[in-house]
CSV table of C-alpha atoms and ligand atoms in Angstrom, one decimal:
chain,number,residue,atom,x,y,z
M,284,MET,CA,89.6,70.0,129.9
M,285,GLY,CA,88.4,73.6,129.4
M,286,GLN,CA,84.8,74.5,129.1
M,287,PRO,CA,83.4,75.4,125.6
M,288,GLN,CA,83.2,79.2,125.1
M,289,GLN,CA,79.7,80.2,126.3
M,290,PRO,CA,77.8,82.9,124.4
M,291,GLU,CA,77.9,86.1,126.3
M,292,GLY,CA,76.1,89.4,125.7
M,293,ALA,CA,75.9,90.3,122.1
M,294,GLU,CA,77.2,86.9,121.1
M,295,GLY,CA,74.1,85.0,122.4
M,296,GLY,CA,71.8,83.6,119.8
M,297,LYS,CA,74.2,83.9,116.9
M,298,PRO,CA,74.9,80.8,114.8
M,299,PRO,CA,78.1,79.2,115.9
M,300,LEU,CA,81.3,79.0,113.9
M,301,GLY,CA,83.4,76.1,115.3
M,302,ILE,CA,87.1,76.7,115.3
M,303,GLY,CA,89.7,73.9,115.3
M,304,MET,CA,93.3,75.1,115.8
M,305,VAL,CA,96.4,73.1,115.0
M,306,GLY,CA,99.5,74.2,117.1
M,307,TYR,CA,99.4,76.0,120.4
M,308,ALA,CA,102.7,77.7,121.0
M,309,PHE,CA,103.3,81.4,120.5
M,310,MET,CA,101.1,81.8,117.5
M,311,GLY,CA,98.5,79.4,118.9
M,312,ALA,CA,98.2,81.5,122.0
M,313,ALA,CA,97.9,84.7,119.9
M,314,HIS,CA,95.2,83.2,117.7
M,315,SER,CA,93.3,81.8,120.7
M,316,GLN,CA,93.2,85.2,122.2
M,317,GLY,CA,91.8,86.5,118.8
M,318,TRP,CA,89.0,83.8,118.7
M,319,ARG,CA,88.1,84.2,122.4
M,320,THR,CA,87.8,88.0,122.2
M,321,ALA,CA,86.5,88.9,118.7
M,322,GLY,CA,82.8,88.1,119.4
M,323,ARG,CA,82.9,89.8,122.8
M,324,VAL,CA,84.1,93.1,121.4
M,325,PHE,CA,82.7,93.3,117.9
M,326,ASP,CA,79.1,92.6,116.9
M,327,LEU,CA,79.8,89.5,114.7
M,328,PRO,CA,77.3,87.7,112.5
M,329,LEU,CA,78.5,84.4,113.8
M,330,ARG,CA,79.7,83.2,117.2
M,331,PRO,CA,83.3,81.8,117.2
M,332,VAL,CA,83.4,78.6,119.3
M,333,LEU,CA,86.8,77.3,120.4
M,334,ALA,CA,85.9,73.7,119.7
M,335,ALA,CA,89.2,71.9,119.7
M,336,VAL,CA,93.0,72.4,119.7
M,337,CYS,CA,95.5,69.9,118.4
M,338,GLY,CA,99.1,69.1,119.2
M,339,ARG,CA,101.2,65.9,119.3
M,340,ASP,CA,101.9,65.8,123.0
M,341,GLY,CA,98.7,64.8,124.7
M,342,ALA,CA,99.4,66.2,128.2
M,343,ALA,CA,100.8,69.5,126.8
M,344,VAL,CA,97.9,70.0,124.4
M,345,ARG,CA,95.3,69.4,127.2
M,346,ALA,CA,97.1,72.0,129.3
M,347,ALA,CA,97.0,74.4,126.4
M,348,ALA,CA,93.3,73.7,125.9
M,349,ASP,CA,92.7,74.6,129.5
M,350,ARG,CA,94.9,77.7,129.5
M,351,HIS,CA,93.5,79.1,126.2
M,352,GLY,CA,89.8,78.1,126.6
M,353,TRP,CA,89.5,75.3,124.0
M,354,ALA,CA,86.7,72.8,124.7
M,355,ALA,CA,88.6,69.7,123.5
M,356,ALA,CA,92.1,68.6,122.7
M,357,GLU,CA,93.2,66.3,119.9
M,358,THR,CA,96.6,64.8,119.2
M,359,ASP,CA,96.0,64.0,115.5
M,360,TRP,CA,95.2,66.9,113.1
M,361,ARG,CA,93.3,64.6,110.8
M,362,ALA,CA,90.9,63.8,113.7
M,363,LEU,CA,90.6,67.6,114.4
M,364,ILE,CA,89.6,68.2,110.7
M,365,ALA,CA,87.1,65.4,110.8
M,366,ARG,CA,85.2,66.8,113.8
M,367,ASP,CA,81.6,67.9,113.0
M,368,ASP,CA,82.0,70.8,115.4
M,369,VAL,CA,84.9,72.3,113.5
M,370,ASP,CA,83.9,74.6,110.6
M,371,LEU,CA,87.2,76.4,110.3
M,372,VAL,CA,90.7,75.0,110.7
M,373,ASP,CA,93.3,77.5,112.0
M,374,ILE,CA,96.9,76.4,111.2
M,375,CYS,CA,99.5,77.7,113.7
M,376,THR,CA,102.2,75.1,113.0
M,377,PRO,CA,105.7,75.4,111.5
M,378,GLY,CA,105.7,76.0,107.7
M,379,ASP,CA,106.5,72.4,106.7
M,380,SER,CA,103.0,71.2,107.6
M,381,HIS,CA,100.9,74.1,106.3
M,382,ALA,CA,100.3,72.7,102.9
M,383,GLU,CA,99.3,69.2,104.0
M,384,ILE,CA,96.9,70.4,106.7
M,385,ALA,CA,95.4,73.2,104.6
M,386,LEU,CA,94.8,70.9,101.6
M,387,ALA,CA,93.2,68.3,103.8
M,388,ALA,CA,91.0,70.8,105.6
M,389,LEU,CA,89.8,72.4,102.3
M,390,ALA,CA,89.2,68.9,100.9
M,391,ALA,CA,87.1,68.1,104.0
M,392,GLY,CA,84.9,71.2,103.4
M,393,LYS,CA,86.4,73.4,106.1
M,394,HIS,CA,87.3,77.1,105.9
M,395,VAL,CA,91.1,77.7,106.6
M,396,LEU,CA,93.2,80.3,108.3
M,397,CYS,CA,96.9,79.6,107.8
M,398,GLU,CA,99.8,81.4,109.5
M,399,LYS,CA,102.4,83.1,107.4
M,400,PRO,CA,104.4,82.4,105.4
M,401,LEU,CA,101.8,80.5,103.5
M,402,ALA,CA,104.2,77.6,102.7
M,403,ASN,CA,107.8,76.6,102.5
M,404,SER,CA,108.0,76.7,98.7
M,405,VAL,CA,106.3,78.3,95.7
M,406,ALA,CA,105.2,74.8,94.5
M,407,GLU,CA,103.3,74.2,97.8
M,408,ALA,CA,101.9,77.7,97.9
M,409,GLN,CA,100.7,77.2,94.3
M,410,GLU,CA,98.9,74.0,95.2
M,411,MET,CA,97.3,75.7,98.2
M,412,ALA,CA,96.2,78.7,96.2
M,413,ARG,CA,94.6,76.5,93.5
M,414,ALA,CA,92.8,74.5,96.2
M,415,ALA,CA,91.6,77.7,97.8
M,416,GLU,CA,90.3,79.0,94.5
M,417,ALA,CA,88.3,75.8,93.9
M,418,ALA,CA,87.1,75.9,97.6
M,419,GLN,CA,85.9,79.5,97.2
M,420,GLU,CA,83.6,78.3,94.5
M,421,ARG,CA,82.1,75.9,97.0
M,422,GLY,CA,81.7,78.7,99.6
M,423,GLN,CA,84.8,77.8,101.6
M,424,LEU,CA,87.2,80.5,102.5
M,425,ALA,CA,91.0,80.5,103.0
M,426,MET,CA,93.0,83.4,104.4
M,427,VAL,CA,96.7,83.9,105.4
M,428,GLY,CA,97.6,85.3,108.8
M,429,PHE,CA,99.5,88.5,107.8
M,430,ASN,CA,98.2,90.2,111.0
M,431,TYR,CA,100.1,93.4,110.6
M,432,ARG,CA,97.6,94.6,108.0
M,433,ARG,CA,95.2,94.7,110.9
M,434,VAL,CA,97.0,97.3,113.1
M,435,PRO,CA,94.5,100.2,113.1
M,436,ALA,CA,97.4,102.5,112.0
M,437,THR,CA,98.5,100.4,109.1
M,438,ALA,CA,94.9,100.0,108.0
M,439,LEU,CA,94.5,103.8,108.2
M,440,ALA,CA,97.8,104.2,106.2
M,441,ARG,CA,96.3,102.0,103.5
M,442,ARG,CA,93.1,104.1,103.4
M,443,MET,CA,95.2,107.3,103.1
M,444,VAL,CA,97.3,105.9,100.2
M,445,ALA,CA,94.2,104.7,98.4
M,446,GLU,CA,92.6,108.1,98.8
M,447,GLY,CA,95.6,109.5,97.0
M,448,ARG,CA,96.9,111.7,99.8
M,449,LEU,CA,100.5,110.8,99.0
M,450,GLY,CA,100.1,111.0,95.3
M,451,THR,CA,102.5,109.0,93.2
M,452,LEU,CA,104.7,106.9,95.4
M,453,ARG,CA,108.5,107.2,95.0
M,454,HIS,CA,109.9,105.3,98.0
M,455,VAL,CA,108.9,102.5,100.3
M,456,ARG,CA,111.4,101.9,103.1
M,457,VAL,CA,110.9,98.9,105.4
M,458,THR,CA,112.8,97.2,108.1
M,459,TYR,CA,111.9,94.3,110.5
M,460,LEU,CA,114.6,94.0,113.2
M,461,GLN,CA,114.8,91.4,116.0
M,462,ASP,CA,117.8,90.3,118.0
M,463,TRP,CA,117.0,86.9,119.5
M,464,LEU,CA,119.8,85.1,117.5
M,465,VAL,CA,122.7,87.4,118.6
M,466,ASP,CA,123.8,84.8,121.2
M,467,PRO,CA,125.7,82.0,119.3
M,468,GLY,CA,124.6,79.7,122.1
M,469,PHE,CA,120.9,80.0,121.2
M,470,PRO,CA,119.8,76.5,120.3
M,471,LEU,CA,119.1,75.2,116.8
M,472,THR,CA,115.3,75.3,116.9
M,473,TRP,CA,112.9,74.5,114.0
M,474,ARG,CA,113.1,78.1,112.8
M,475,LEU,CA,116.7,77.6,111.9
M,476,ARG,CA,116.3,74.6,109.7
M,477,LYS,CA,115.2,74.8,106.0
M,478,GLU,CA,113.2,71.6,106.1
M,479,SER,CA,110.9,72.9,108.8
M,480,ALA,CA,110.9,76.7,108.3
M,481,GLY,CA,111.6,77.0,104.6
M,482,SER,CA,113.8,80.0,105.1
M,483,GLY,CA,115.1,82.1,108.1
M,484,SER,CA,114.6,85.8,108.7
M,485,LEU,CA,113.4,86.1,105.1
M,486,GLY,CA,110.3,83.9,105.5
M,487,ASP,CA,109.6,84.8,109.1
M,488,LEU,CA,110.1,88.6,109.1
M,489,GLY,CA,110.6,89.3,105.4
M,490,ALA,CA,107.2,87.8,104.5
M,491,HIS,CA,105.5,90.2,106.9
M,492,ILE,CA,107.2,93.3,105.4
M,493,VAL,CA,106.7,92.2,101.8
M,494,ASP,CA,103.0,91.7,102.5
M,495,LEU,CA,102.7,95.0,104.4
M,496,ALA,CA,104.5,97.0,101.7
M,497,GLN,CA,102.4,95.5,98.9
M,498,PHE,CA,99.3,96.0,100.9
M,499,LEU,CA,100.0,99.7,101.6
M,500,VAL,CA,101.2,100.4,98.1
M,501,GLY,CA,98.3,98.5,96.6
M,502,GLU,CA,100.3,96.6,94.0
M,503,PRO,CA,102.8,93.7,93.9
M,504,LEU,CA,106.6,94.0,93.6
M,505,ALA,CA,107.9,93.6,90.1
M,506,GLY,CA,111.5,92.6,90.9
M,507,VAL,CA,114.1,92.4,93.6
M,508,SER,CA,117.9,92.4,94.1
M,509,ALA,CA,119.1,90.7,97.3
M,510,LEU,CA,121.8,89.8,99.7
M,511,THR,CA,121.4,87.2,102.4
M,512,GLU,CA,123.7,86.0,105.1
M,513,THR,CA,124.0,83.3,107.8
M,514,PHE,CA,126.3,84.7,110.4
M,515,VAL,CA,126.4,81.7,112.8
M,516,ARG,CA,126.4,78.5,110.9
M,517,GLU,CA,126.5,76.0,113.7
M,518,ARG,CA,124.4,76.0,116.9
M,519,PRO,CA,123.8,73.7,119.9
M,520,LEU,CA,121.0,71.2,119.5
M,521,PRO,CA,117.9,72.0,121.6
M,522,ALA,CA,117.6,70.3,125.0
M,523,GLY,CA,116.1,66.8,124.5
M,524,ALA,CA,117.5,66.4,120.9
M,525,THR,CA,119.7,63.2,121.1
M,526,SER,CA,121.2,63.0,117.7
M,527,GLY,CA,122.6,65.6,115.3
M,528,LEU,CA,120.4,66.8,112.5
M,529,SER,CA,121.4,65.9,109.0
M,530,GLY,CA,124.6,67.7,108.2
M,531,ALA,CA,125.5,68.1,111.9
M,532,PRO,CA,129.3,68.8,111.9
M,533,THR,CA,130.0,67.8,115.6
M,534,ALA,CA,128.1,65.9,118.3
M,535,GLY,CA,125.7,68.2,120.2
M,536,THR,CA,125.5,70.8,117.5
M,537,GLY,CA,123.9,71.1,114.1
M,538,GLN,CA,124.0,73.3,111.1
M,539,VAL,CA,121.9,76.4,110.6
M,540,THR,CA,120.5,75.9,107.1
M,541,VAL,CA,118.5,79.2,106.7
M,542,ASP,CA,119.4,82.8,106.3
M,543,ASP,CA,120.0,85.0,109.4
M,544,ALA,CA,119.4,88.2,107.6
M,545,ALA,CA,118.0,89.3,104.2
M,546,LEU,CA,118.5,92.7,102.6
M,547,PHE,CA,116.9,93.5,99.3
M,548,THR,CA,115.7,96.3,97.1
M,549,GLY,CA,112.7,96.1,94.9
M,550,ARG,CA,110.7,98.0,92.3
M,551,PHE,CA,106.9,98.3,92.1
M,552,ALA,CA,105.3,98.3,88.6
M,553,SER,CA,104.2,101.9,89.0
M,554,GLY,CA,107.9,102.9,89.5
M,555,ALA,CA,108.2,103.3,93.3
M,556,LEU,CA,111.6,101.9,94.7
M,557,ALA,CA,111.6,99.9,97.8
M,558,SER,CA,114.2,98.7,100.3
M,559,PHE,CA,113.8,95.9,102.8
M,560,GLU,CA,115.8,94.6,105.7
M,561,ALA,CA,114.9,91.5,107.8
M,562,THR,CA,117.2,90.3,110.5
M,563,ARG,CA,117.4,88.5,113.9
M,564,TYR,CA,120.8,90.1,114.6
M,565,ALA,CA,119.9,93.8,115.2
M,566,THR,CA,121.2,93.9,118.8
M,567,GLY,CA,118.8,95.7,121.0
M,568,ARG,CA,115.9,95.7,118.5
M,569,LYS,CA,113.1,93.3,119.7
M,570,ASN,CA,110.2,93.6,117.2
M,571,ALA,CA,111.0,96.7,115.3
M,572,LEU,CA,108.9,96.8,112.1
M,573,ARG,CA,109.2,100.2,110.6
M,574,ILE,CA,107.8,101.4,107.3
M,575,GLU,CA,107.9,104.8,105.6
M,576,LEU,CA,106.2,105.8,102.3
M,577,ASN,CA,107.2,108.9,100.4
M,578,GLY,CA,105.0,110.2,97.7
M,579,GLU,CA,104.8,113.3,95.6
M,580,HIS,CA,102.3,115.0,97.9
M,581,GLY,CA,103.2,113.5,101.3
M,582,SER,CA,104.7,110.8,103.4
M,583,LEU,CA,103.6,108.3,106.1
M,584,ALA,CA,105.7,106.6,108.7
M,585,PHE,CA,104.8,103.7,111.1
M,586,ASP,CA,106.7,101.9,113.8
M,587,LEU,CA,105.2,98.7,115.3
M,588,GLU,CA,106.9,99.5,118.7
M,589,ARG,CA,104.6,102.6,118.8
M,590,LEU,CA,101.6,101.0,117.1
M,591,ASN,CA,98.9,103.5,118.1
M,592,GLU,CA,100.6,106.2,116.1
M,593,LEU,CA,100.9,107.1,112.4
M,594,HIS,CA,103.1,109.9,111.3
M,595,TYR,CA,101.9,112.0,108.3
M,596,HIS,CA,103.6,114.8,106.4
M,597,ASP,CA,101.3,116.7,104.1
M,598,GLY,CA,103.6,118.1,101.4
M,599,THR,CA,100.9,120.4,100.1
M,600,GLU,CA,101.0,122.5,103.2
M,601,PRO,CA,103.0,125.7,103.1
M,602,GLY,CA,106.6,125.0,104.1
M,603,THR,CA,106.5,127.5,106.9
M,604,HIS,CA,104.4,125.2,109.1
M,605,ALA,CA,104.5,121.9,107.3
M,606,GLY,CA,106.2,118.9,109.0
M,607,PHE,CA,105.5,115.3,110.2
M,608,ARG,CA,102.6,115.2,112.6
M,609,ARG,CA,101.6,112.3,114.8
M,610,ILE,CA,98.1,111.0,114.3
M,611,LEU,CA,97.0,109.1,117.4
M,612,VAL,CA,95.1,106.3,115.8
M,613,THR,CA,92.5,105.7,118.5
M,614,GLU,CA,89.5,107.7,117.3
M,615,PRO,CA,86.2,105.8,116.8
M,616,ASP,CA,86.3,106.5,113.0
M,617,HIS,CA,89.7,104.9,112.7
M,618,PRO,CA,89.8,101.3,111.5
M,619,TYR,CA,88.6,98.8,114.1
M,620,LEU,CA,88.4,101.4,116.8
M,621,ASP,CA,84.6,101.9,117.1
M,622,ALA,CA,84.4,98.8,119.2
M,623,TRP,CA,87.3,99.4,121.6
M,624,TRP,CA,88.2,102.0,124.2
M,625,PRO,CA,87.7,105.8,124.3
M,626,PRO,CA,90.2,107.9,122.3
M,627,GLY,CA,93.8,107.7,123.6
M,628,HIS,CA,93.5,104.4,125.5
M,629,GLY,CA,95.5,102.4,122.9
M,630,LEU,CA,95.7,98.9,121.6
M,631,GLY,CA,98.6,96.4,121.3
M,632,TYR,CA,100.0,93.4,119.3
M,633,GLU,CA,97.3,91.0,120.5
M,634,HIS,CA,94.5,93.1,119.0
M,635,THR,CA,95.8,92.4,115.5
M,636,PHE,CA,94.7,88.8,116.0
M,637,VAL,CA,91.3,89.9,117.3
M,638,HIS,CA,90.8,92.0,114.2
M,639,GLN,CA,92.0,89.1,112.0
M,640,ALA,CA,89.3,86.8,113.6
M,641,ARG,CA,86.7,89.6,113.2
M,642,ASP,CA,87.4,90.1,109.5
M,643,LEU,CA,87.4,86.4,108.8
M,644,VAL,CA,84.1,85.7,110.6
M,645,HIS,CA,82.5,88.5,108.6
M,646,ALA,CA,83.9,87.1,105.3
M,647,VAL,CA,82.6,83.6,106.2
M,648,ALA,CA,79.1,85.0,107.0
M,649,GLU,CA,79.0,87.1,103.9
M,650,GLY,CA,80.7,84.5,101.6
M,651,SER,CA,83.1,87.2,100.5
M,652,ARG,CA,86.8,86.6,99.6
M,653,PRO,CA,89.0,87.2,102.6
M,654,GLU,CA,92.2,89.2,102.4
M,655,PRO,CA,95.0,88.3,102.4
M,656,SER,CA,93.9,85.3,100.3
M,657,PHE,CA,96.0,82.3,99.6
M,658,ALA,CA,96.7,83.9,96.2
M,659,ASP,CA,98.2,86.8,98.1
M,660,GLY,CA,100.2,84.4,100.2
M,661,LEU,CA,101.5,82.7,97.0
M,662,GLN,CA,102.5,86.1,95.6
M,663,VAL,CA,104.6,86.8,98.7
M,664,GLN,CA,106.1,83.4,98.4
M,665,ARG,CA,107.2,84.2,94.8
M,666,VAL,CA,108.9,87.4,96.1
M,667,LEU,CA,110.7,85.3,98.8
M,668,ALA,CA,111.8,82.9,96.1
M,669,ALA,CA,113.0,85.8,93.9
M,670,VAL,CA,115.0,87.2,96.8
M,671,GLU,CA,116.7,83.8,97.4
M,672,GLU,CA,117.4,83.4,93.7
M,673,SER,CA,118.9,86.9,93.4
M,674,ALA,CA,121.0,86.4,96.6
M,675,GLU,CA,122.2,83.0,95.3
M,676,LYS,CA,123.1,84.3,91.8
M,677,ASN,CA,124.6,87.4,93.2
M,678,SER,CA,123.8,88.6,89.7
M,679,VAL,CA,123.0,92.3,90.3
M,680,TYR,CA,125.2,92.8,93.3
M,681,THR,CA,128.5,94.4,92.4
M,682,PRO,CA,131.5,94.1,94.8
M,683,VAL,CA,133.1,97.4,95.6
M,684,ALA,CA,136.7,97.5,94.2
M,685,VAL,CA,139.5,97.6,96.8
E,289,LIG,C1,109.5,85.8,114.9
E,289,LIG,O1,110.2,86.0,116.0
E,289,LIG,C2,108.0,86.2,115.1
E,289,LIG,O2,107.5,85.6,116.2
E,289,LIG,C3,107.2,86.0,113.9
E,289,LIG,O3,107.2,84.6,113.6
E,289,LIG,C4,105.9,86.6,114.0
E,289,LIG,O4,105.2,86.4,112.8
E,289,LIG,C5,106.1,88.0,114.2
E,289,LIG,O5,104.9,88.7,114.2
E,289,LIG,C6,106.8,88.2,115.5
E,289,LIG,O6,108.1,87.6,115.4
């Protein structure tokens, strides 16, 4: 069993904030890193303590506790929530358990951090947002893990849009491209089944870009028009799965019941037009989240694969020497950067989780409303539902005549 995180340096003497995390795979590892590091880099009002991690497989969760620095391991999430040393429950499980765990944690008086998408349906997300609202009255906080808001460059972009540097926005262009499903032999994991994941690329990648676009623009989408596709409809069952999942057409394989790709356009209430593409079939693209905003006075462009940079075009400059310039977002007065390395030394993906933990700890200490809230998560869920409805109805899409 791992040792409890000991206070070090600036952390010593601060009141503890006990964290209990459910799930320990990819997201669990990323969140562990965030909780371990936040108080060692930032001067936090509370000291995050990695109290306990939970998973169903006893041996595996104990190994995860050792690896990631959690003091204890639990195999029942209800037992984790009931622990006196857990003040905040961090949910890193597939979407089908988010609602149940979050509602139980809020009912038990705990703060909650929940991975995105908030839930697998609007109905679940609504219940969670209602419970979070009531909990906020009692001083308990609930936040969704849209970590890409916490890249210093995207936080700077938000600041610049809010300052009016782009003027009225006309276009928002976003893509989130991965390629891990290109091989039809890739197994039918939980992310490819509706009952566990809710949706496919749409909920996994589309949720991120919807949230990021709305965050940067500063307002919600008013409507969408969408196309979705499932390119490979049958895949081999994962190793260890003995029976076909419901709807399995042949022994040893099962049906993909979610979208592989989602393309949609949208309109913001203020009039800006937006386009979105979320896919796991963009051969050669690994984690390519790109966003560009065009406004009447300027433009901003961001690429997650070059996340220390923000490109800015100031359209008010004389055309003779105007053009996109690269802002290296590593200066101490850039968001989050005052606590990190000297200019030019750069941050990465993992730091977004450190910043997420930092911001949530501040919110808990101050009793403020954390962002993105469960209400924000619900709003994203409504956009995802509208995309699915539009794609299903095919109502706005017009086939090109042949
Ligand atoms: C999917 O491949 C995934 O892991 C997402 O689930 C994460 O949210 C994203 O940040 C990276 O890609």
